[in-house]
Amino acid sequence: METHTDDSVFEMIRIMKATYEKDLSIYEEAFLVKTLKRRMAGINVNQSDYPLYLQENGDEAERLIASFQITYSQFFRNSLTFAVLEQLVLPQLLSRKPENGELRVWSAGCSTGQEAYSIAILLEELIRTAKKPMRFRIFATDLSREAISIAKAGIYNEDEVSNIRMKHLKSYFMKRGEAYGVIPGLKDKIDFSEYDLLDSHSSNPPDSIFGDFDIIFCCNLLFYYKTAVRRSIVGKLKRSLAEGGFLITGEAESIFMGKDEDLKMLSSSVPVFWKLRHFK
């Protein structure tokens, strides 16, 4: 990267922090530069002019921040991970729970809700065949207000539900014209809310009250941040996990997560980590 390019990027970071109280320096450099360039190309403003444009346009600052919020999601994304959950992790967790106990799940960075609904479907199916009565509650959070709004609505087009087994589609969705809506009974098991994983004043979503989750999903999100920020997020997630709980990440994140001494990777082929002990 040329020096003048560096200078303009640093100036954008400075403006966003000083004028709009938004810190872009938390993001991994390649992702930061790529996102900035995509935004500038989208409004046809060159790199040397963009800092001033940003300084003078609060609306553009909001749109820039929104462009860093990755909202792509998919039902049952990473089929191997969900197979391990269905066949190994969830049955093990349910067997540990007392009769009428509650299994608690946090979908962190839930985007438009597909991940949370996928987990809910698996749990509904397993609890139906369980030998003892059991409950579950899923807390699904994201920084994007727009993504949470879509998640709460729970309406998806035909392409978006293509990964769902036909029997699950018939059981947990209602046809709405050309789209499919999640049934109320499944929606009621999920609390969707806005939450910033970088909030230093809380260790878990306020709606969950005390954390202590049996499973936390944080998939395809950590690698967008710098190492120090990533460690801070992982520390929060570990503190929110119950002892013997499981942390699920994306495949690309398993390389650095596998070095964590507090977590044990169940298999080299799936990014599922078991919390070994209680720690502060």
Coordinates of C-alpha atoms in Angstrom, one line a residue:
M1 CA 0.0 0.0 0.0
E2 CA 1.4 3.4 -0.9
T3 CA 2.0 6.1 1.7
H4 CA -0.6 8.5 0.5
T5 CA -3.2 5.7 0.6
D6 CA -2.2 4.9 4.2
D7 CA -2.5 8.6 5.1
S8 CA -6.0 8.9 3.7
V9 CA -7.2 5.7 5.5
F10 CA -5.7 6.9 8.8
E11 CA -7.5 10.2 8.2
M12 CA -10.9 8.4 7.7
I13 CA -10.3 6.5 10.9
R14 CA -9.5 9.8 12.7
I15 CA -12.6 11.5 11.4
M16 CA -14.9 8.7 12.3
K17 CA -13.6 8.6 15.9
A18 CA -13.3 12.3 16.5
T19 CA -16.5 13.4 14.7
Y20 CA -18.8 10.4 15.0
E21 CA -17.3 8.5 18.0
K22 CA -17.0 5.3 15.9
D23 CA -13.7 3.4 16.0
L24 CA -12.8 1.7 12.7
S25 CA -9.3 0.8 14.0
I26 CA -10.8 -2.4 15.6
Y27 CA -11.1 -4.0 12.2
E28 CA -8.5 -6.2 10.5
E29 CA -6.6 -4.1 8.0
A30 CA -7.4 -5.9 4.8
F31 CA -11.1 -6.0 5.6
L32 CA -11.0 -2.3 6.6
V33 CA -9.4 -1.1 3.4
K34 CA -11.6 -3.4 1.2
T35 CA -14.8 -2.1 2.9
L36 CA -13.7 1.6 2.5
K37 CA -12.8 1.1 -1.2
R38 CA -16.1 -0.6 -1.9
R39 CA -18.0 2.2 -0.2
M40 CA -16.1 4.9 -2.1
A41 CA -16.7 3.1 -5.4
G42 CA -20.4 2.9 -4.6
I43 CA -20.8 6.6 -4.3
N44 CA -18.1 7.5 -7.0
V45 CA -15.9 9.5 -4.7
N46 CA -12.1 9.1 -4.9
Q47 CA -9.9 8.2 -2.0
S48 CA -8.3 11.6 -1.7
D49 CA -11.7 13.4 -1.5
Y50 CA -13.5 10.9 0.7
P51 CA -12.2 12.1 4.1
L52 CA -13.6 15.6 3.6
Y53 CA -16.8 14.1 2.2
L54 CA -17.1 12.0 5.3
Q55 CA -16.4 14.9 7.6
E56 CA -19.2 16.9 6.0
N57 CA -21.8 14.2 5.7
G58 CA -23.2 12.5 8.8
D59 CA -25.5 10.4 6.7
E60 CA -22.5 8.9 4.8
A61 CA -20.8 8.1 8.1
E62 CA -23.9 6.1 9.1
R63 CA -23.9 4.3 5.8
L64 CA -20.2 3.6 6.2
I65 CA -20.6 2.1 9.6
A66 CA -23.5 -0.1 8.3
S67 CA -21.2 -1.4 5.5
F68 CA -19.0 -3.0 8.2
Q69 CA -21.9 -5.0 9.5
I70 CA -21.8 -8.3 7.7
T71 CA -25.4 -9.6 7.5
Y72 CA -25.0 -12.6 5.2
S73 CA -26.5 -15.7 6.8
Q74 CA -27.9 -19.1 5.8
F75 CA -30.0 -21.9 7.3
F76 CA -27.9 -24.8 8.5
R77 CA -24.7 -23.1 7.3
N78 CA -21.8 -25.6 7.5
S79 CA -23.7 -28.8 7.3
L80 CA -21.0 -30.8 9.1
T81 CA -21.1 -28.6 12.2
F82 CA -24.9 -28.9 12.4
A83 CA -24.6 -32.7 12.0
V84 CA -22.2 -32.9 15.0
L85 CA -24.5 -30.7 17.0
E86 CA -27.5 -32.8 16.1
Q87 CA -25.9 -36.2 16.7
L88 CA -23.4 -35.5 19.5
V89 CA -23.4 -32.1 21.2
L90 CA -27.1 -31.5 21.8
P91 CA -27.9 -35.0 22.9
Q92 CA -25.0 -34.8 25.4
L93 CA -26.2 -31.5 26.8
L94 CA -29.8 -32.6 27.1
S95 CA -28.8 -35.8 28.9
R96 CA -27.0 -33.7 31.5
K97 CA -30.1 -31.5 32.3
P98 CA -32.5 -32.4 35.1
E99 CA -36.1 -33.0 34.3
N100 CA -37.9 -29.8 33.3
G101 CA -34.4 -28.2 33.0
E102 CA -33.6 -25.4 30.5
L103 CA -30.9 -25.5 27.8
R104 CA -29.6 -21.9 27.1
V105 CA -28.2 -20.9 23.8
W106 CA -26.7 -17.6 22.6
S107 CA -26.4 -16.9 18.9
A108 CA -24.0 -14.0 18.8
G109 CA -23.9 -12.0 15.6
C110 CA -27.1 -13.8 14.5
S111 CA -27.6 -11.5 11.5
T112 CA -31.1 -12.1 9.9
G113 CA -32.0 -15.0 12.1
Q114 CA -31.3 -18.1 10.1
E115 CA -28.7 -19.5 12.5
A116 CA -31.0 -19.1 15.5
Y117 CA -34.0 -20.7 13.8
S118 CA -31.8 -23.6 12.6
I119 CA -30.7 -24.3 16.2
A120 CA -34.3 -24.0 17.4
I121 CA -35.5 -26.6 14.8
L122 CA -32.8 -29.1 16.0
L123 CA -33.7 -28.6 19.6
E124 CA -37.5 -28.9 19.0
E125 CA -36.9 -32.2 17.2
L126 CA -34.6 -33.6 19.9
I127 CA -36.8 -32.6 22.8
R128 CA -39.9 -34.2 21.1
T129 CA -38.1 -37.6 21.4
A130 CA -36.4 -37.0 24.8
K131 CA -37.3 -39.3 27.6
K132 CA -37.8 -36.4 30.0
P133 CA -39.5 -33.0 29.7
M134 CA -37.1 -30.2 28.7
R135 CA -37.2 -26.6 27.7
F136 CA -34.8 -24.3 25.8
R137 CA -34.3 -20.6 25.3
I138 CA -32.3 -19.0 22.5
F139 CA -30.9 -15.5 22.8
A140 CA -30.0 -14.1 19.4
T141 CA -28.2 -10.8 19.1
D142 CA -26.7 -8.6 16.4
L143 CA -25.4 -5.0 16.2
S144 CA -27.5 -4.3 13.1
R145 CA -31.0 -3.0 13.9
E146 CA -32.1 -3.8 10.3
A147 CA -30.9 -7.4 10.6
I148 CA -32.7 -7.9 13.9
S149 CA -35.9 -6.6 12.4
I150 CA -35.7 -9.1 9.6
A151 CA -34.9 -11.9 12.1
K152 CA -38.0 -11.0 14.2
A153 CA -40.2 -11.1 11.1
G154 CA -38.9 -14.5 10.3
I155 CA -40.0 -14.4 6.6
Y156 CA -37.7 -15.9 4.0
N157 CA -37.8 -16.5 0.2
E158 CA -37.6 -19.9 -1.5
D159 CA -33.9 -19.6 -2.1
E160 CA -33.2 -18.8 1.5
V161 CA -35.0 -21.9 2.8
S162 CA -33.4 -24.3 0.2
N163 CA -31.1 -25.8 2.9
I164 CA -34.0 -26.9 5.1
R165 CA -35.2 -30.5 5.1
M166 CA -38.7 -30.8 3.6
K167 CA -40.1 -32.3 6.8
H168 CA -38.8 -29.3 8.8
L169 CA -40.0 -26.8 6.3
K170 CA -43.5 -28.3 6.6
S171 CA -43.4 -28.4 10.4
Y172 CA -41.9 -25.1 11.2
F173 CA -42.8 -22.7 8.4
M174 CA -46.0 -21.4 6.9
K175 CA -46.3 -20.6 3.1
R176 CA -46.8 -16.9 2.5
G177 CA -47.3 -16.4 -1.2
E178 CA -43.8 -17.0 -2.6
A179 CA -42.1 -16.8 0.8
Y180 CA -42.1 -18.9 4.0
G181 CA -42.8 -17.6 7.5
V182 CA -41.5 -19.2 10.8
I183 CA -44.4 -20.5 12.9
P184 CA -45.2 -18.5 16.1
G185 CA -44.4 -21.6 18.3
L186 CA -40.8 -21.6 17.2
K187 CA -40.4 -17.8 17.3
D188 CA -41.6 -17.8 20.9
K189 CA -38.4 -19.7 21.9
I190 CA -36.1 -17.0 20.6
D191 CA -35.3 -13.6 22.0
F192 CA -33.9 -11.3 19.3
S193 CA -32.2 -8.1 20.4
E194 CA -29.5 -5.6 19.5
Y195 CA -26.2 -6.1 21.3
D196 CA -22.7 -5.0 20.8
L197 CA -20.1 -7.7 21.5
L198 CA -17.6 -5.0 22.2
D199 CA -19.7 -3.4 25.0
S200 CA -17.2 -3.4 27.9
H201 CA -20.0 -2.8 30.4
S202 CA -21.7 -6.2 30.0
S203 CA -20.6 -9.8 29.7
N204 CA -23.7 -11.1 28.0
P205 CA -26.9 -9.9 26.4
P206 CA -29.0 -8.0 29.1
D207 CA -32.1 -10.0 28.1
S208 CA -30.4 -13.2 29.2
I209 CA -29.9 -11.7 32.7
F210 CA -27.0 -14.0 33.8
G211 CA -25.5 -15.7 30.8
D212 CA -24.4 -19.2 31.8
F213 CA -25.0 -20.5 28.3
D214 CA -24.8 -24.2 27.3
I215 CA -23.9 -23.3 23.7
I216 CA -22.7 -20.0 22.2
F217 CA -22.5 -19.6 18.4
C218 CA -20.2 -16.9 17.1
C219 CA -19.6 -17.8 13.5
N220 CA -17.8 -16.0 10.6
L221 CA -17.4 -12.8 12.6
L222 CA -14.2 -12.9 14.7
F223 CA -11.8 -12.8 11.7
Y224 CA -13.0 -9.4 10.7
Y225 CA -11.4 -7.9 13.9
K226 CA -7.8 -7.2 14.9
T227 CA -6.2 -9.8 17.2
A228 CA -6.6 -7.8 20.4
V229 CA -10.3 -7.1 19.7
R230 CA -10.8 -10.8 18.8
R231 CA -9.3 -11.9 22.1
S232 CA -11.6 -9.5 24.0
I233 CA -14.6 -10.9 22.3
V234 CA -13.5 -14.6 22.9
G235 CA -12.9 -13.7 26.5
K236 CA -16.4 -12.4 26.9
L237 CA -17.8 -15.5 25.2
K238 CA -15.9 -17.9 27.5
R239 CA -17.0 -16.1 30.6
S240 CA -20.6 -16.4 29.4
L241 CA -20.3 -20.1 28.8
A242 CA -21.4 -22.6 31.5
E243 CA -18.8 -25.1 32.6
G244 CA -18.8 -27.9 30.1
G245 CA -20.5 -25.7 27.5
F246 CA -19.7 -25.5 23.9
L247 CA -18.5 -22.6 21.7
I248 CA -19.2 -22.9 17.9
T249 CA -17.3 -20.7 15.4
G250 CA -16.9 -20.6 11.7
E251 CA -14.4 -22.8 9.9
A252 CA -12.0 -19.9 9.1
E253 CA -11.7 -19.1 12.8
S254 CA -10.8 -22.6 14.0
I255 CA -7.1 -22.0 13.4
F256 CA -6.6 -19.3 16.1
M257 CA -9.4 -20.7 18.3
G258 CA -7.6 -24.1 18.5
K259 CA -4.7 -22.4 20.4
D260 CA -7.0 -21.4 23.3
E261 CA -6.0 -23.3 26.4
D262 CA -9.4 -23.0 28.0
L263 CA -11.2 -24.7 25.1
K264 CA -10.8 -28.2 23.6
M265 CA -11.6 -28.7 19.9
L266 CA -13.8 -31.7 19.5
S267 CA -12.5 -32.6 16.1
S268 CA -10.1 -31.1 13.6
S269 CA -12.9 -31.1 11.0
V270 CA -15.5 -29.1 12.9
P271 CA -15.1 -25.7 14.7
V272 CA -16.8 -26.9 17.9
F273 CA -15.0 -26.2 21.2
W274 CA -15.7 -27.5 24.7
K275 CA -15.1 -25.3 27.7
L276 CA -12.8 -27.3 30.0
R277 CA -13.1 -25.4 33.2
H278 CA -14.5 -22.5 35.1
F279 CA -12.4 -19.4 35.2
K280 CA -12.8 -15.7 35.9

